[in-house]
Structures are given as structure tokens and as C-alpha cells.
Short mmCIF file of C-alpha atoms in Angstrom, two decimals:
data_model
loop_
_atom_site.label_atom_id
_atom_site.label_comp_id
_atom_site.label_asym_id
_atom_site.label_seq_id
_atom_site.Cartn_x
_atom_site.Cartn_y
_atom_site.Cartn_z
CA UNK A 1 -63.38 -65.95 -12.93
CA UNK A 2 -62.04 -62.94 -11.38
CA UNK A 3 -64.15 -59.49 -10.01
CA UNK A 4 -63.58 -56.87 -11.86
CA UNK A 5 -64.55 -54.61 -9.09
CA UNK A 6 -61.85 -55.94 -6.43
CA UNK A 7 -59.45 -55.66 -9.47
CA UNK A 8 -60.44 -51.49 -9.96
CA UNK A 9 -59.83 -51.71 -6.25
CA UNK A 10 -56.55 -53.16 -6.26
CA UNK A 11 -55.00 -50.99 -8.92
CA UNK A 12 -56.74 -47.89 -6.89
CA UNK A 13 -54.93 -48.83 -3.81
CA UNK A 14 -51.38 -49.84 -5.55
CA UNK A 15 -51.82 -46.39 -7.17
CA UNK A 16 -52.10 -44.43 -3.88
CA UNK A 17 -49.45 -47.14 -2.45
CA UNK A 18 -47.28 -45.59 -5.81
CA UNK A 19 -47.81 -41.69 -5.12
CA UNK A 20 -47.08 -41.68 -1.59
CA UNK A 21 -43.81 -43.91 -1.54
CA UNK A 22 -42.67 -41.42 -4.65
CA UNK A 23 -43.75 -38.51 -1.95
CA UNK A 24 -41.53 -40.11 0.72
CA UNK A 25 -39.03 -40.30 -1.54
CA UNK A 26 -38.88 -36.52 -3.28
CA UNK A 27 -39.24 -35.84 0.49
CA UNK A 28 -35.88 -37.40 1.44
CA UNK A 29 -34.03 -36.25 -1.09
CA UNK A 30 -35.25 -32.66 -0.99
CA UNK A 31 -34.52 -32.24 3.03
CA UNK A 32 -31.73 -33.93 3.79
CA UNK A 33 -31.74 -35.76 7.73
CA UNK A 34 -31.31 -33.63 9.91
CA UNK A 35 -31.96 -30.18 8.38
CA UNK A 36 -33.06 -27.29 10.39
CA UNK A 37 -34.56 -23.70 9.05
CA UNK A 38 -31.66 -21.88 9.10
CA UNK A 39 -31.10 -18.84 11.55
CA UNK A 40 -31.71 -15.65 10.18
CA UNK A 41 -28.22 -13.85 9.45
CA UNK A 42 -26.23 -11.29 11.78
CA UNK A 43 -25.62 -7.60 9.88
CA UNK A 44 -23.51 -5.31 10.89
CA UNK A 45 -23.81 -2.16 8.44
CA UNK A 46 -20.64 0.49 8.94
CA UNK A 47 -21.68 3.81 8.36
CA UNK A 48 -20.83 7.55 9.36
CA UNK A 49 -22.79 10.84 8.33
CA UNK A 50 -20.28 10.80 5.61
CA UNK A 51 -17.90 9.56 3.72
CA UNK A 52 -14.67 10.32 6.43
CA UNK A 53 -16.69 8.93 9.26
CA UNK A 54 -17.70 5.98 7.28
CA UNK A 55 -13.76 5.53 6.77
CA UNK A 56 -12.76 5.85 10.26
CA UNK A 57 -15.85 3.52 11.56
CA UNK A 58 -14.50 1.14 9.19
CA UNK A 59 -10.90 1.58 10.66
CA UNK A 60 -12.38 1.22 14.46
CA UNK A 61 -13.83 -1.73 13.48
CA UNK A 62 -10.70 -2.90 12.13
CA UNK A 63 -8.25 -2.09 14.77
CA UNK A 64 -10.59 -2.65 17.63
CA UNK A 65 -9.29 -1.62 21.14
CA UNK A 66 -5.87 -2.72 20.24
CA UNK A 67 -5.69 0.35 18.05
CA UNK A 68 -3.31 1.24 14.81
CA UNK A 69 -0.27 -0.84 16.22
CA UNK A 70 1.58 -0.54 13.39
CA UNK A 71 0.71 2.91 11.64
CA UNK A 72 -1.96 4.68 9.30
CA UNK A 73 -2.17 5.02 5.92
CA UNK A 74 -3.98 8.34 5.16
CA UNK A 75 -5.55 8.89 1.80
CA UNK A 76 -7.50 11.60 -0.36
CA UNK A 77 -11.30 11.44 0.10
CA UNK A 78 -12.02 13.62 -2.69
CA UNK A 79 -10.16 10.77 -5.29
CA UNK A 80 -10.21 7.13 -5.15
CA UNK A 81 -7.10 6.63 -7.35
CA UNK A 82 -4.34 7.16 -4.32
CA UNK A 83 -6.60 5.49 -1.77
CA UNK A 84 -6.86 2.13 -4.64
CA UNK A 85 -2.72 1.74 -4.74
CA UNK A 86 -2.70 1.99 -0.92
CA UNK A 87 -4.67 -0.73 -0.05
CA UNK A 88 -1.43 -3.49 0.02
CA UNK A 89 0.09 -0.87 2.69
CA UNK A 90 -2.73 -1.54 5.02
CA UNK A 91 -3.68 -4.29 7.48
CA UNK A 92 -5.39 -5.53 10.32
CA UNK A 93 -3.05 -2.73 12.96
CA UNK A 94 -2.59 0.05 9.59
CA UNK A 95 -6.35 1.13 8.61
CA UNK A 96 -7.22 3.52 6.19
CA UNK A 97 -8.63 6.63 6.99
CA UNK A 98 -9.74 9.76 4.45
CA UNK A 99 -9.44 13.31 4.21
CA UNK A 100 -10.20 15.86 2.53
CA UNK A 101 -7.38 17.83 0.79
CA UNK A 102 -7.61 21.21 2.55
CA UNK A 103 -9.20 20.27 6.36
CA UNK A 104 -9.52 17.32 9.09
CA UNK A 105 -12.71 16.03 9.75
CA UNK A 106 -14.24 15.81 13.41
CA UNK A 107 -14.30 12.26 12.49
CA UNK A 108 -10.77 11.87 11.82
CA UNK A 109 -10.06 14.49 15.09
CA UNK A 110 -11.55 12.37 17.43
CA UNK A 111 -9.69 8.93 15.48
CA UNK A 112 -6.69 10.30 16.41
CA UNK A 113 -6.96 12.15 19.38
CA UNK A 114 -8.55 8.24 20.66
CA UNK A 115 -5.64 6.07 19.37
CA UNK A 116 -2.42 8.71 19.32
CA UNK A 117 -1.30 7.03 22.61
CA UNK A 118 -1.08 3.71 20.65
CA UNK A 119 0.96 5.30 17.66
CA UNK A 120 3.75 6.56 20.19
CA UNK A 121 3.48 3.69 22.21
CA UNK A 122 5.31 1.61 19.19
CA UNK A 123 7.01 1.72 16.20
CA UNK A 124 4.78 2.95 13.49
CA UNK A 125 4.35 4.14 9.99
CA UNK A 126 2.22 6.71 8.84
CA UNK A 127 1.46 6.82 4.87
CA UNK A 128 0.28 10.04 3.01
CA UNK A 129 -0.79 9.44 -0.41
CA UNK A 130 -0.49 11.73 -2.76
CA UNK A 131 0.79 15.08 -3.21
CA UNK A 132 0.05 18.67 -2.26
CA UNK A 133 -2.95 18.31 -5.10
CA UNK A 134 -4.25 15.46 -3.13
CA UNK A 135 -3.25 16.25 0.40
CA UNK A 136 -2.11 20.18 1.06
CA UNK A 137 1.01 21.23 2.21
CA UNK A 138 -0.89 22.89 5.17
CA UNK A 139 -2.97 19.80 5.98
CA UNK A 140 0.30 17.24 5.89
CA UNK A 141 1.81 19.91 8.27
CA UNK A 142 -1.76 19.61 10.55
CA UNK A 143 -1.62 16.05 10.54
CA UNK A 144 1.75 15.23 11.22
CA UNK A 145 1.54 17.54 14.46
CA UNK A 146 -1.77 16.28 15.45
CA UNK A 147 -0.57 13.00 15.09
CA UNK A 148 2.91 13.65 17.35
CA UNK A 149 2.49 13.57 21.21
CA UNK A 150 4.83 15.75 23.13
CA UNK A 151 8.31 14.03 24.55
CA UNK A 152 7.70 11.18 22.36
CA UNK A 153 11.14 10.13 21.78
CA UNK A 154 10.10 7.30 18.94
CA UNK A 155 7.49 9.56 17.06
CA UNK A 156 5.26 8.06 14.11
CA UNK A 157 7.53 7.81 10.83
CA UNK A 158 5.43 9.87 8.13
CA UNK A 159 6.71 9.16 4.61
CA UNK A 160 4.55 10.95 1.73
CA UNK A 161 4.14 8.51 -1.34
CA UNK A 162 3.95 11.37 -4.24
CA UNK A 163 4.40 10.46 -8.13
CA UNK A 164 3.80 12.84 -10.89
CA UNK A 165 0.51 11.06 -11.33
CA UNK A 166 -1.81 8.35 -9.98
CA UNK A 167 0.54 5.72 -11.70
CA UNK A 168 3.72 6.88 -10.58
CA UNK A 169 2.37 7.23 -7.03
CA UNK A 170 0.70 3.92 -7.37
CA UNK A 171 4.65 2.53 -8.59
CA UNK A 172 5.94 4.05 -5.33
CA UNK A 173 3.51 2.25 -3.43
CA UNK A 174 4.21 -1.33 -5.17
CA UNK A 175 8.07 -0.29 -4.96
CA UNK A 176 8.17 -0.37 -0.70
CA UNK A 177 10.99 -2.73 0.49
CA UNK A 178 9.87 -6.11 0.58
CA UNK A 179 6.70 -5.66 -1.21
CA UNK A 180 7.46 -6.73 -4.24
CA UNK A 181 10.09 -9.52 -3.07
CA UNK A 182 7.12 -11.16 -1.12
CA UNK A 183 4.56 -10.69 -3.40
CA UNK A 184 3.50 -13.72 -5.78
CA UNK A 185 1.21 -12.02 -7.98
CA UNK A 186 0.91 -8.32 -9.33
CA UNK A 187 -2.72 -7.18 -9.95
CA UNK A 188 -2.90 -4.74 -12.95
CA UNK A 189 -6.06 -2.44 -12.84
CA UNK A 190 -7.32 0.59 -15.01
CA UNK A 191 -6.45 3.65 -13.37
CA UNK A 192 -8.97 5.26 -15.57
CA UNK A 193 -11.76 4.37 -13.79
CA UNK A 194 -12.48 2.76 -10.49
CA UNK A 195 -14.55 0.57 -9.90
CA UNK A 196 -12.60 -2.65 -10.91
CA UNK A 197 -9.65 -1.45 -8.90
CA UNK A 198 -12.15 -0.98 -5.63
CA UNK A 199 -13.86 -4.75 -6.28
CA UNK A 200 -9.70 -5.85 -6.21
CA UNK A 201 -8.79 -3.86 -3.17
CA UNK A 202 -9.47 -6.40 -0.37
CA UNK A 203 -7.65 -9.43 -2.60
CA UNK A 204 -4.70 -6.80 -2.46
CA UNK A 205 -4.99 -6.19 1.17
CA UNK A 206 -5.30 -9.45 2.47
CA UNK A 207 -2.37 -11.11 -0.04
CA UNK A 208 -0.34 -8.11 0.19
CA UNK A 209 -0.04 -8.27 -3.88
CA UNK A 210 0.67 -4.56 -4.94
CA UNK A 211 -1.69 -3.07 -7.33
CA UNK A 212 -0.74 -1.49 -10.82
CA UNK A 213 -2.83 1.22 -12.40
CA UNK A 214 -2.63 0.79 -15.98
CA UNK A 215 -3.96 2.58 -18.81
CA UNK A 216 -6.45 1.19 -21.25
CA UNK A 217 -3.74 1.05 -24.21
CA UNK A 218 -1.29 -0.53 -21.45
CA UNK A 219 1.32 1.96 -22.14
CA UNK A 220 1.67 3.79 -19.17
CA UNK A 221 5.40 4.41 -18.25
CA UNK A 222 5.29 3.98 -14.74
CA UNK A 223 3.07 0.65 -14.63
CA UNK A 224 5.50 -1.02 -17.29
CA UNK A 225 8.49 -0.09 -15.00
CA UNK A 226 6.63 -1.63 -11.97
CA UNK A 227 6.33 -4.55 -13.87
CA UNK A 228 9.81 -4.54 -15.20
CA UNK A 229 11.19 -4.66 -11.93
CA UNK A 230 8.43 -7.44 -10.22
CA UNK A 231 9.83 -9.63 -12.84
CA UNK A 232 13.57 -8.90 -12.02
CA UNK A 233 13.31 -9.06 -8.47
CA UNK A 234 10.31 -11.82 -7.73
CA UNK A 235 12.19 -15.24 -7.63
CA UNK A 236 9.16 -17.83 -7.39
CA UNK A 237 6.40 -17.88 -9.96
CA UNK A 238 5.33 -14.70 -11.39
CA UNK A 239 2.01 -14.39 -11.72
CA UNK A 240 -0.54 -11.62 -13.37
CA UNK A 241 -3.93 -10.68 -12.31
CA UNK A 242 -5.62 -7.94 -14.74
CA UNK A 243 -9.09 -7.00 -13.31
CA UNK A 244 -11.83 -6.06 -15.56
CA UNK A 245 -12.32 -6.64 -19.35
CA UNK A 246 -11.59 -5.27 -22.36
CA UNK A 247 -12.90 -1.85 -22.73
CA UNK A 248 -10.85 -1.42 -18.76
CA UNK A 249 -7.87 -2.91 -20.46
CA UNK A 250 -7.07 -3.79 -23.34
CA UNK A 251 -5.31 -6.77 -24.89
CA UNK A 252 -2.57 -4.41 -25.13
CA UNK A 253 -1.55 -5.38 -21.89
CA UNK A 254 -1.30 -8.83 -22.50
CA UNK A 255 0.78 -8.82 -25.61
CA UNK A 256 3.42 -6.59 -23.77
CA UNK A 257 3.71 -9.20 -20.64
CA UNK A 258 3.59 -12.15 -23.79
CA UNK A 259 5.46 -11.20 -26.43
CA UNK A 260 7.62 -8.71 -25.19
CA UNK A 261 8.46 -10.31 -21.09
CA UNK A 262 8.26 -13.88 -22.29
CA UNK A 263 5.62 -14.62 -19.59
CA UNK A 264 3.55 -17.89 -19.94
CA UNK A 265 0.16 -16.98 -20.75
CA UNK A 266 -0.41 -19.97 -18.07
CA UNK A 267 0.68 -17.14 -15.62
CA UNK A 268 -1.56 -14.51 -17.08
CA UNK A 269 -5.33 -14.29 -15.27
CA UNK A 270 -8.24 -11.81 -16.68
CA UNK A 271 -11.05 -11.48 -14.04
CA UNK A 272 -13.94 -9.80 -15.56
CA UNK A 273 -17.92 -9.69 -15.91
CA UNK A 274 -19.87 -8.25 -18.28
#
């Protein structure tokens, strides 16, 4: 006959037995061997007193001591559209920097005055975008000469990227030799608003893939002759990448490359949120 109290015992001490293997094992799989509190993150926040010494701390970063080896691309600070179709002219030695359309910032005084040595040193390239509306005949005139250093025999090229309008400037830009040749993908963005176009900036910076503003109906002149001529010229696969939904750009857009261009919708990409 058995005990009934050594039996409540038993099933007591299996129980405990039960709870703290299922502990051990919620324990193991919930910190893996091995794992460590993680170290608390390194910021770096880039900032000037305002927006044109933001820009230029943002190009110092970039360029470092090495400087602008290649050239500047110089941009209205007063409009985002011109500064948006730039961004596949600039790189690691070609930062951006801002102005406004009438004056030079200390900001961007002291950026040159610090790294003009470097631009006559090699061969560079100095983009203004815009026209006279963005960047003033008088202010081109101040920069270039600012930007020149007496007996430089290889002086800075400047070449002024103007179209009658934000999409025929931003055609200009996607039109420089060898842009569209290299490029795999065009990235079509709304050039009625900016904020999709900014969020798409660095992808078009880093890949080099020219950036077409595009109105919402998708019948903008200029952006359907940009495309027109990616698809003549561009031997591999051409690709599409419209940024931003519907009410940015409408399907419009993708019936002309479709229907009309004969591109796979396989080829076509939409990146958008809500």
C-alpha cells in the first residue's frame, strides 16, 4: 500500500523539477551563447547655424582632408528641385554645397577659400544648377572668380545645367556623357513635390542612376524624352524605379513605359509607403 503523502511529495518535486528545466530552456533559446549587452551606438549629428553651413559640414565630412578632387556641384538653397536632379553628379571628391540665389554664405566663403588649392591642383568640374532664377547672373560671376586662383593654367571647368524648368534642367543633368550609357536603372520621381525625390537621392548618388522629375499625369515633355533616349542608348537591361505612390505619380506613368515603350512590367519597380 503506497503513502499518499510521499506521493504529494513526489509530484511536488517533479513539478519544480518541470518549471525549472522549461526555465533553462526559454533561457537558452532567448540569449543565445555567447551574447553580450550591446555597446551603446556612436552619433555623429552634422549641423551648421543654417541650412548652407549644414551643406558644407556635410561636404567636409564627405571630402575629408583630401578635399573636392574632382569638382563641386553647386545648387539653389532656396529650392530643392535643382539640388534633387544633381545628386547622380556628385560623389565621394564632388560634394554638394548650397547657396542662396543672390549672395555667398560665410559658410560657403570659408569652403572654398579652404579647398580652392585642391580644385586647381587637378582636373575638376564645377556644376551650377539652375538658371539666373535659381542662381543670379551676378552670383555665377562671384563664384566662378572666387573659385579661380590666379596663374592657374588648368582652372575649374564651370558648366551651368539650365532647362526652361526643373524637368528640363533635371533632363540635362541625366543627359551628361556617359551617364546614361552606364546607368542600369532610371529613377522617375514627382517633381511636384519633394520629399520622395530627397528619400531617393542617396540610391542615385551612390549607383550613379540619373533621376527623372515627372509630373503626376506623367506627361511632362522633358522626362518622356529622357526616357526616350535611356531606352535607345542603355544596351543591358533597362530597368525603372518610380518612387512614391499614386497620388506622387500616377499610373499614367506606367502605361506610357508599358503600352507605349514595350517595357516588361518585370522591369518596372514602384517604391512607396503609405
Amino acid at each position: 500500500m503506497s503513502n499518499p503523502t510521499k506521493q504529494g511529495s513526489m509530484r511536488k518535486l517533479m513539478a519544480a523539477l518541470a518549471v525549472a528545466v522549461l526555465a533553462s530552456m526559454l533561457a537558452i533559446i532567448s540569449s543565445p551563447a555567447g551574447a553580450q549587452t550591446p555597446a551603446s551606438p556612436t552619433t555623429n549629428r552634422i549641423s551648421g547655424a543654417d541650412r548652407y553651413a549644414t551643406a558644407v559640414a556635410v561636404a567636409r565630412s564627405q571630402v575629408g582632408a583630401a578635399g573636392p578632387t574632382t569638382g563641386l556641384v553647386i545648387a539653389s538653397g532656396e529650392s530643392s528641385a535643382d539640388a534633387l536632379s544633381a545628386a547622380p553628379l556628385t560623389s565621394d571628391t564632388a560634394p554638394m554645397i548650397l547657396v542662396p540665389k543672390d549672395s555667398i554664405p560665410d559658410s560657403v566663403t570659408d569652403f572654398i577659400s579652404d579647398y580652392k588649392g585642391i580644385l586647381a591642383a587637378n582636373t575638376t568640374v564645377v556644376y551650377f544648377m539652375g538658371g539666373t532664377s535659381a542662381i543670379s547672373a551676378a552670383n555665377y560671376t562671384a563664384l566662378t572668380t572666387a573659385l579661380t586662383t590666379a596663374g592657374d593654367t588648368t582652372p575649374p571647368t564651370f558648366v551651368r545645367l539650365a532647362g526652361a524648368d526643373r524637368y528640363a534642367t533635371a533632363a540635362l543633368v541625366a543627359a551628361r556623357t556617359g551617364m546614361m550609357l552606364a546607368a542600369d536603372t532610371l529613377i522617375i520621381v514627382s517633381g511636384e513635390s519633394w520629399a520622395d525625390g530627397i528619400s531617393a537621392g542617396v540610391m542615385s548618388a551612390e549607383s550613379n542612376y540619373p533621376i527623372v522629375l515627372q509630373t503626376k499625369t506623367g506627361n511632362n515633355a522633358s522626362a518622356k524624352s529622357t526616357i526616350d533616349t535611356y531606352l535607345a542608348k542603355v544596351s543591358s537591361v533597362k530597368t525603372f524605379m518610380i518612387i512614391g505612390g499614386e497620388s506622387a505619380i500616377s499610373t499614367d506613368t506606367e502605361e506610357y513605359l508599358i503600352n507605349t515603350k514595350g517595357v516588361p512590367v518585370a522591369n518596372i519597380r514602384r517604391l512607396s509607403g503609405a
